[in-house]
Coordinates of C-alpha atoms and ligand atoms in Angstrom, one line a residue:
X1 CA 56.6 96.2 100.0
X2 CA 57.8 94.3 103.0
X3 CA 58.9 90.7 102.5
X4 CA 57.1 88.0 104.2
X5 CA 59.3 85.4 105.8
X6 CA 58.1 82.4 107.8
X7 CA 59.7 83.7 111.0
X8 CA 59.3 82.4 114.5
X9 CA 62.0 83.9 116.8
X10 CA 62.6 81.6 119.8
X11 CA 65.9 83.2 120.8
X12 CA 64.2 86.6 121.0
X13 CA 61.8 85.1 123.5
X14 CA 64.7 84.3 125.9
X15 CA 65.3 87.0 128.6
X16 CA 66.8 90.4 127.5
X17 CA 70.2 89.6 129.1
X18 CA 70.8 87.0 126.3
X19 CA 71.2 89.7 123.6
X20 CA 70.9 93.4 122.6
X21 CA 68.1 94.3 120.3
X22 CA 69.1 96.5 117.5
X23 CA 68.6 96.8 113.7
X24 CA 71.4 96.5 111.2
X25 CA 73.0 99.8 110.2
X26 CA 72.0 100.6 106.6
X27 CA 74.6 100.7 103.9
X28 CA 75.1 103.2 101.0
X29 CA 74.5 101.2 97.8
X30 CA 73.7 97.5 98.1
X31 CA 74.1 95.2 95.2
X32 CA 73.7 91.5 95.0
X33 CA 76.8 89.4 94.5
X34 CA 75.5 85.9 95.1
X35 CA 72.2 84.4 96.0
X36 CA 71.9 80.7 96.9
X37 CA 68.6 79.9 95.2
X38 CA 68.4 76.2 96.2
X39 CA 68.9 77.1 99.9
X40 CA 66.4 79.9 99.7
X41 CA 63.8 77.5 98.3
X42 CA 64.6 74.9 101.0
X43 CA 63.9 77.7 103.6
X44 CA 60.6 78.6 102.0
X45 CA 61.9 81.9 100.7
X46 CA 61.4 83.1 97.2
X47 CA 64.7 83.6 95.3
X48 CA 63.2 86.0 92.9
X49 CA 61.9 88.2 95.7
X50 CA 65.3 88.1 97.4
X51 CA 67.0 89.1 94.2
X52 CA 64.6 92.1 93.7
X53 CA 65.6 95.5 95.2
X54 CA 63.4 94.9 98.2
X55 CA 65.0 91.6 98.9
X56 CA 68.6 92.9 98.4
X57 CA 67.7 95.8 100.8
X58 CA 67.0 93.1 103.5
X59 CA 70.1 91.2 102.7
X60 CA 72.1 94.4 103.1
X61 CA 70.5 95.4 106.4
X62 CA 68.7 98.4 104.8
X63 CA 65.2 97.0 105.4
X64 CA 63.7 94.3 107.7
X65 CA 61.4 91.5 106.6
X66 CA 58.0 91.4 108.3
X67 CA 58.3 89.7 111.7
X68 CA 62.0 90.2 112.1
X69 CA 63.2 90.9 115.7
X70 CA 66.9 91.8 115.0
X71 CA 69.4 91.2 117.8
X72 CA 73.0 90.7 118.6
X73 CA 73.8 87.7 120.8
X74 CA 76.1 88.0 123.8
X75 CA 78.7 85.3 124.5
X76 CA 82.2 84.9 126.1
X77 CA 85.0 82.6 125.1
X78 CA 88.5 81.3 125.4
X79 CA 90.5 82.9 122.5
X80 CA 93.7 81.0 121.9
X81 CA 93.3 79.7 125.5
X82 CA 92.9 83.2 127.0
X83 CA 89.7 84.1 128.7
X84 CA 87.4 86.9 127.4
X85 CA 84.4 87.4 129.6
X86 CA 82.4 89.3 127.0
X87 CA 82.6 88.9 123.2
X88 CA 79.2 88.7 121.5
X89 CA 78.2 89.4 118.0
X90 CA 80.4 92.4 117.2
X91 CA 79.4 92.6 113.6
X92 CA 76.5 90.1 113.1
X93 CA 72.8 90.6 113.6
X94 CA 70.3 87.8 113.8
X95 CA 67.2 88.8 111.9
X96 CA 65.1 85.9 113.2
X97 CA 64.5 82.2 112.7
X98 CA 62.9 80.7 109.7
X99 CA 61.0 77.4 110.0
X100 CA 61.9 75.6 106.8
X101 CA 59.6 73.5 104.6
X102 CA 60.8 70.4 106.4
X103 CA 60.0 71.8 109.8
X104 CA 63.7 72.5 110.7
X105 CA 64.4 75.9 112.3
X106 CA 67.2 78.1 111.0
X107 CA 68.8 81.4 112.2
X108 CA 69.1 84.0 109.5
X109 CA 72.0 86.3 110.4
X110 CA 73.6 89.2 108.6
X111 CA 77.4 89.2 109.1
X112 CA 79.0 92.6 108.6
X113 CA 75.8 94.4 109.5
X114 CA 77.3 97.3 111.5
X115 CA 78.4 98.0 115.0
X116 CA 76.7 96.4 118.0
X117 CA 77.2 96.8 121.8
X118 CA 79.8 94.0 121.4
X119 CA 81.9 95.5 118.7
X120 CA 84.7 96.6 121.1
X121 CA 87.3 98.2 118.8
X122 CA 85.8 96.8 115.6
X123 CA 83.8 98.6 112.9
X124 CA 81.1 96.0 112.8
X125 CA 81.7 95.4 109.1
X126 CA 83.2 92.8 106.8
X127 CA 85.0 93.2 103.5
X128 CA 84.4 91.3 100.3
X129 CA 87.3 88.9 100.7
X130 CA 86.2 87.0 103.9
X131 CA 82.6 87.2 102.8
X132 CA 83.3 85.4 99.6
X133 CA 85.7 83.0 101.4
X134 CA 83.0 82.0 103.9
X135 CA 80.4 81.7 101.1
X136 CA 82.6 79.4 99.1
X137 CA 84.0 77.3 101.9
X138 CA 80.8 76.8 103.9
X139 CA 78.8 75.8 100.8
X140 CA 81.6 73.5 99.8
X141 CA 81.5 71.9 103.2
X142 CA 77.8 71.4 102.9
X143 CA 78.2 69.7 99.5
X144 CA 81.0 67.5 101.0
X145 CA 78.5 66.3 103.6
X146 CA 79.9 68.2 106.6
X147 CA 77.6 69.8 109.2
X148 CA 78.0 73.5 108.7
X149 CA 76.4 76.9 108.6
X150 CA 75.3 77.9 105.1
X151 CA 75.6 81.0 102.9
X152 CA 72.3 82.4 101.6
X153 CA 73.6 85.5 100.0
X154 CA 76.5 88.0 99.6
X155 CA 75.8 91.6 99.0
X156 CA 78.3 94.4 98.3
X157 CA 77.6 97.5 100.4
X158 CA 79.0 100.2 98.1
X159 CA 81.0 101.4 101.1
X160 CA 84.7 101.2 101.9
X161 CA 86.0 99.2 104.9
X162 CA 89.5 99.9 106.2
X163 CA 91.8 97.0 106.9
X164 CA 95.4 96.9 105.8
X165 CA 94.1 99.5 103.3
X166 CA 90.7 100.4 101.7
X167 CA 88.6 97.3 100.9
X168 CA 85.1 97.0 99.4
X169 CA 82.5 96.3 102.1
X170 CA 80.1 93.3 102.0
X171 CA 77.5 91.5 104.0
X172 CA 77.1 87.8 104.2
X173 CA 73.7 86.2 105.0
X174 CA 74.4 83.2 107.1
X175 CA 72.0 80.4 107.9
X176 CA 72.6 78.1 110.9
X177 CA 70.7 75.6 113.0
X178 CA 71.5 78.2 115.8
X179 CA 74.3 80.4 116.8
X180 CA 74.7 79.0 120.2
X181 CA 78.4 78.5 121.1
X182 CA 80.3 76.9 123.9
X183 CA 81.1 80.6 124.8
X184 CA 77.4 81.4 125.2
X185 CA 77.3 78.9 128.1
X186 CA 80.6 80.2 129.4
X187 CA 79.2 83.8 129.5
X188 CA 76.4 82.9 131.9
X189 CA 78.5 80.5 133.9
X190 CA 81.1 83.1 134.5
X191 CA 78.4 85.6 135.5
X192 CA 77.1 83.1 138.0
X193 CA 73.7 83.4 136.3
X194 CA 72.4 79.9 136.9
X195 CA 68.8 80.8 135.9
X196 CA 70.0 81.9 132.4
X197 CA 72.3 78.9 132.1
X198 CA 69.3 76.6 132.8
X199 CA 67.2 78.4 130.2
X200 CA 70.0 78.3 127.6
X201 CA 70.7 74.6 128.2
X202 CA 67.0 73.8 127.8
X203 CA 66.8 76.0 124.7
X204 CA 69.8 74.3 123.1
X205 CA 68.7 70.8 124.1
X206 CA 65.3 71.2 122.6
X207 CA 66.7 72.8 119.4
X208 CA 69.6 70.5 118.7
X209 CA 69.1 67.3 120.6
X210 CA 65.4 66.9 121.5
X211 CA 65.9 63.3 122.4
X212 CA 68.5 64.1 125.0
X213 CA 67.6 64.5 128.7
X214 CA 68.5 67.6 130.7
X215 CA 71.8 69.4 130.7
X216 CA 73.8 66.2 131.0
X217 CA 72.1 64.8 128.0
X218 CA 72.9 68.0 126.1
X219 CA 76.5 67.8 127.1
X220 CA 76.8 64.1 126.1
X221 CA 75.1 64.8 122.7
X222 CA 77.3 67.9 122.1
X223 CA 80.5 65.9 122.8
X224 CA 79.4 63.2 120.4
X225 CA 78.5 65.7 117.7
X226 CA 81.7 67.6 118.1
X227 CA 83.8 64.3 117.9
X228 CA 82.0 63.3 114.6
X229 CA 82.4 66.8 113.2
X230 CA 86.1 67.0 113.8
X231 CA 86.6 63.5 112.3
X232 CA 84.9 64.8 109.1
X233 CA 87.3 67.8 109.0
X234 CA 90.3 65.4 109.4
X235 CA 89.0 63.2 106.6
X236 CA 88.9 66.2 104.2
X237 CA 92.2 67.8 105.3
X238 CA 90.3 70.8 106.6
X239 CA 91.9 73.2 109.1
X240 CA 89.4 75.5 110.9
X241 CA 92.1 77.9 112.1
X242 CA 90.3 79.5 115.1
X243 CA 88.9 76.8 117.3
X244 CA 88.2 79.3 120.1
X245 CA 85.3 78.3 122.4
X246 CA 83.3 81.2 121.0
X247 CA 83.7 79.5 117.6
X248 CA 82.6 76.1 118.8
X249 CA 78.9 75.4 117.9
X250 CA 77.0 73.4 120.6
X251 CA 75.0 71.5 117.9
X252 CA 78.2 70.4 116.1
X253 CA 78.2 72.6 113.0
X254 CA 81.3 74.1 111.5
X255 CA 80.9 77.8 112.3
X256 CA 82.9 81.1 111.9
X257 CA 85.0 80.5 108.8
X258 CA 88.0 82.8 109.2
X259 CA 91.5 81.8 108.3
X260 CA 90.4 78.3 107.5
X261 CA 92.0 76.3 104.7
X262 CA 92.1 72.9 103.1
X263 CA 95.5 71.2 103.0
X264 CA 97.1 70.9 99.6
X265 CA 100.5 69.1 100.3
X266 CA 99.7 67.0 103.4
X267 CA 101.5 67.5 106.7
X268 CA 99.9 67.0 110.1
X269 CA 101.5 70.2 111.5
X270 CA 99.9 72.4 108.8
X271 CA 98.8 75.8 110.1
X272 CA 97.5 78.6 107.9
X273 CA 96.2 81.3 110.2
X274 CA 98.4 84.4 110.3
X275 CA 97.6 84.9 114.0
X276 CA 98.2 81.3 115.1
X277 CA 101.9 81.7 115.7
X278 CA 102.3 78.7 117.9
X279 CA 100.2 76.2 115.8
X280 CA 97.6 75.8 118.6
X281 CA 95.0 75.0 115.9
X282 CA 97.2 73.0 113.5
X283 CA 95.5 70.2 111.6
X284 CA 96.6 67.4 113.9
X285 CA 95.8 69.3 117.0
X286 CA 92.1 69.8 116.1
X287 CA 90.7 66.7 118.0
X288 CA 92.5 67.6 121.2
X289 CA 91.3 71.2 121.0
X290 CA 87.7 70.1 120.4
X291 CA 88.0 67.9 123.4
X292 CA 89.3 70.9 125.5
X293 CA 86.4 73.0 124.2
X294 CA 84.0 70.3 125.3
X295 CA 85.6 70.3 128.8
X296 CA 84.9 74.0 128.9
X297 CA 81.3 73.3 128.0
X298 CA 81.1 70.7 130.8
X299 CA 82.5 73.1 133.4
X300 CA 80.0 75.8 132.3
X301 CA 77.1 73.4 132.6
X302 CA 78.1 72.1 136.1
X303 CA 75.9 74.6 138.0
X304 CA 72.8 73.3 136.3
X305 CA 73.7 69.6 136.6
X306 CA 72.1 69.0 140.0
X307 CA 72.6 69.9 143.6
X308 CA 75.2 67.2 144.3
X309 CA 78.4 68.8 143.0
X310 CA 80.6 65.7 143.3
X311 CA 78.0 63.7 141.3
X312 CA 77.7 66.4 138.7
X313 CA 81.5 66.5 138.2
X314 CA 81.7 62.8 137.9
X315 CA 78.9 62.7 135.3
X316 CA 80.3 65.6 133.3
X317 CA 83.8 64.1 133.4
X318 CA 82.4 60.8 132.1
X319 CA 80.5 62.6 129.3
X320 CA 83.7 64.4 128.2
X321 CA 85.7 61.2 128.3
X322 CA 83.3 59.9 125.7
X323 CA 85.0 62.3 123.2
X324 CA 88.1 60.2 122.5
X325 CA 86.4 56.9 121.7
X326 CA 83.6 58.7 119.7
X327 CA 86.3 60.6 117.7
X328 CA 88.3 57.5 117.2
X329 CA 85.3 55.5 115.9
X330 CA 84.2 58.3 113.6
X331 CA 87.8 58.8 112.3
X332 CA 88.2 55.1 111.6
X333 CA 84.8 54.9 109.8
X334 CA 85.7 57.9 107.7
X335 CA 89.2 56.6 106.7
X336 CA 87.9 53.1 106.1
X337 CA 85.5 54.7 103.6
X338 CA 88.4 56.7 102.1
X339 CA 90.2 53.4 101.5
X340 CA 87.1 51.9 99.8
X341 CA 86.6 49.4 102.6
X342 CA 83.1 48.1 103.3
X343 CA 84.0 46.0 106.3
X344 CA 86.1 46.5 109.5
X345 CA 89.3 44.8 110.4
X346 CA 91.5 45.6 113.4
X347 CA 94.4 46.8 111.3
X348 CA 92.4 49.3 109.2
X349 CA 93.4 52.4 111.3
X350 CA 97.1 51.5 111.1
X351 CA 96.7 51.0 107.3
X352 CA 95.2 54.5 107.0
X353 CA 97.8 56.0 109.3
X354 CA 100.6 54.4 107.3
X355 CA 99.3 56.0 104.1
X356 CA 99.1 59.4 105.9
X357 CA 102.6 59.1 107.2
X358 CA 103.9 58.3 103.7
X359 CA 101.9 61.2 102.3
X360 CA 103.5 63.5 104.9
X361 CA 107.0 62.3 104.1
X362 CA 106.4 62.9 100.4
X363 CA 104.3 66.1 100.7
X364 CA 101.6 64.3 98.7
X365 CA 98.5 66.3 97.9
X366 CA 95.8 65.2 100.4
X367 CA 92.8 65.4 98.1
X368 CA 94.5 64.1 94.9
X369 CA 96.1 61.1 96.7
X370 CA 92.8 59.8 98.1
X371 CA 90.8 60.6 95.0
X372 CA 93.6 58.9 93.0
X373 CA 93.1 55.6 94.9
X374 CA 90.0 55.0 92.6
X375 CA 91.8 55.8 89.3
X376 CA 95.2 54.2 90.1
X377 CA 96.9 57.6 89.9
X378 CA 97.6 58.1 93.6
X379 CA 101.2 57.1 93.2
X380 CA 101.8 60.1 91.0
X381 CA 101.4 62.4 94.0
X382 CA 104.5 60.9 95.6
X383 CA 108.0 62.1 94.8
X384 CA 109.1 58.5 95.3
X385 CA 106.2 56.4 93.9
X386 CA 107.8 53.3 95.5
X387 CA 106.8 54.6 98.9
X388 CA 103.2 54.5 97.7
X389 CA 103.6 51.1 96.0
X390 CA 104.8 49.5 99.2
X391 CA 101.7 50.7 101.0
X392 CA 99.4 49.8 98.1
X393 CA 100.5 46.1 98.3
X394 CA 99.1 45.9 101.9
X395 CA 96.0 47.9 100.8
X396 CA 95.4 45.6 97.8
X397 CA 95.7 42.5 100.1
X398 CA 93.2 44.1 102.5
X399 CA 90.7 44.9 99.7
X400 CA 91.2 41.3 98.4
X401 CA 90.2 39.9 101.7
X402 CA 86.9 41.7 101.4
X403 CA 86.3 40.0 98.0
X404 CA 84.7 43.2 96.6
X405 CA 84.9 43.7 92.9
X406 CA 87.3 46.4 91.8
X407 CA 84.4 48.4 90.3
X408 CA 82.5 48.3 93.6
X409 CA 85.6 49.4 95.5
X410 CA 86.2 52.2 93.0
X411 CA 82.6 53.4 93.4
X412 CA 83.0 53.5 97.2
X413 CA 86.3 55.4 96.8
X414 CA 84.8 58.0 94.6
X415 CA 81.9 58.5 97.0
X416 CA 84.2 59.0 100.0
X417 CA 87.0 61.0 98.4
X418 CA 86.1 64.3 96.7
X419 CA 87.6 65.3 93.4
X420 CA 87.4 69.0 94.3
X421 CA 87.9 71.0 97.4
X422 CA 88.1 74.8 97.7
X423 CA 91.8 75.2 97.2
X424 CA 93.3 78.3 98.8
X425 CA 94.9 79.7 95.7
X426 CA 91.6 79.4 93.8
X427 CA 89.7 81.2 96.6
X428 CA 92.2 84.0 96.7
X429 CA 92.2 84.3 92.9
X430 CA 88.4 84.5 92.9
X431 CA 88.5 87.2 95.6
X432 CA 91.2 89.2 93.7
X433 CA 89.1 89.1 90.6
X434 CA 85.9 90.1 92.5
X435 CA 87.7 93.1 94.0
X436 CA 88.2 94.4 90.5
X437 CA 84.5 93.8 89.7
X438 CA 85.0 90.4 87.9
X439 CA 82.7 87.9 89.6
X440 CA 83.2 85.2 86.9
X441 CA 85.9 83.2 88.8
X442 CA 83.9 83.3 92.0
X443 CA 80.7 82.1 90.3
X444 CA 82.6 79.3 88.4
X445 CA 84.3 78.1 91.6
X446 CA 81.0 78.1 93.5
X447 CA 79.3 76.1 90.7
X448 CA 82.1 73.5 90.6
X449 CA 82.1 73.2 94.4
X450 CA 78.4 72.4 94.5
X451 CA 79.3 69.0 93.0
X452 CA 82.7 68.1 94.6
X453 CA 82.5 64.3 93.8
X454 CA 82.1 64.8 90.1
X455 CA 84.9 64.4 87.6
X456 CA 83.7 67.2 85.3
X457 CA 86.6 67.7 82.9
X458 CA 85.7 71.4 82.4
X459 CA 86.9 71.9 86.0
X460 CA 90.2 70.1 85.7
X461 CA 92.1 73.3 86.4
X462 CA 90.3 73.8 89.7
X463 CA 91.5 70.3 90.8
X464 CA 95.1 71.0 90.1
X465 CA 97.4 71.6 93.1
X466 CA 98.9 75.1 93.3
X467 CA 102.1 75.7 91.4
X468 CA 104.9 76.6 93.8
X469 CA 104.4 80.4 93.1
X470 CA 100.6 80.0 93.7
X471 CA 100.8 78.2 97.0
X472 CA 99.1 80.1 99.9
X473 CA 100.8 79.5 103.2
X474 CA 99.0 82.2 105.2
X475 CA 95.3 83.0 105.6
X476 CA 93.9 86.0 107.4
X477 CA 91.2 86.4 109.9
X478 CA 87.7 87.2 108.7
X479 CA 87.7 90.7 110.0
Ligands
AMP1 P1 86.1 85.8 115.2 O1 87.5 85.5 115.5 O2 85.9 86.3 113.8 O3 85.1 84.7 115.5 O4 85.6 87.1 116.0 C1 85.9 87.2 117.4 C2 85.1 88.3 118.0 O5 85.4 89.5 117.4 C3 83.6 88.2 117.9 O6 83.0 88.6 119.0 C4 83.3 89.1 116.7 O7 82.0 89.5 116.7 C5 84.3 90.2 116.9 N1 84.6 90.8 115.6 C6 85.3 90.3 114.6 N2 85.4 91.2 113.6 C7 84.8 92.4 114.0 C8 84.6 93.7 113.4 N3 85.0 94.0 112.2 N4 83.9 94.5 114.1 C9 83.4 94.2 115.4 N5 83.6 93.1 116.0 C10 84.3 92.1 115.3
MG2 MG1 83.6 84.0 116.1

């Protein structure tokens, strides 16, 4: 029986130089680890059919749904600032695009689906650890209200993948509004392929920003979306870890979860990625890196921004310069909400920054401090609670000027500050258990993360910060 999916593959209709057509490489013994039934239903897919052997075969890459046109996309990118003219999907295969019940179009991609012409030295596979990490973190980001790719399923392959040693292989089914990256534009720009660049710009514009006009409209909208996205990351203490241009989504979704992490004890210089030796992608550097990535998008788009090169450069520069004010406004909105404020005053950003500075000095837990503002327990996160109390006086005065009832302010605080984030040590414990065949911790964590703003007492342990011996200081790339 072949599965029927509502597929309409617009990327596959672009010229052949945009991708390589190939099917996933079958795996030995697929078994379902996780299926995101609510997401499946939103996409118009039947969860029961996906969980049946025919469905699992598709999710493993052993069979294709009717209407699939599998392909690996080509792209380039700046990796840690160094230029790579040809990267591409080295271990991911796009099955096709589903048009969901609400009319939105989503890529369905298998990550870890076997080698492609872009695999270079890689094996085209993924192991269970990064697959579960991406599943948990991307779904948590969605529940936290952050634009992101989603996880539809995780499947064990029954095969061994070699990393630092033998690891169980897995495939993630990723759902995204597209997989078009800044690096996709860079690939065609570097090749001098203006025709492809124009087609790509129009495809991305129509797909992500239909109200925008032309390549310049696309650039302006992408800059705005990226600024808002990174402000959301900052408001959650999220560190992406590999903000290379090939991992920068043109529509403003968080994509390519590798060595990402949420901060426990706050410090602006926090870096987790084992390969980020110089802290290029540290927490506080993320806005300037996103801006740099947008400048690369602008340069790539220049050849299709009109005959008058000087005018194109001026317009592109202006669009990129919109990043800073857009980011600033989004950051201030986010942190005003985190302080429970319903109105705006000029001193609000300084008030928020003052709290962050005190948190950094105290090593206060990011999530618990902000969540604790609603319950009055934030001061417990400070080694010297007096440092918090001094700030809280100014905060109380500011709230007082708003005249809001404490109950209304507390409700706003609880809506803006999650009780639960996917803490590193919890993710790693879930992965360690899954490797031994025990999926219970993964399932429990996934269930809890679906409702991050709830104070469910049965998940108290998941909200606790890591004990010193549990603290995870290094995370590894998703390879
Ligand atoms: P990432 O840093 O995970 O975004 O990956 C950067 C590039 O390396 C992309 O082109 C990936 O497709 C490729 N890549 C990562 N892991 C593998 C792998 N195991 N096999 C082949 N290519 C890979
Ligand atoms: Mg990538």
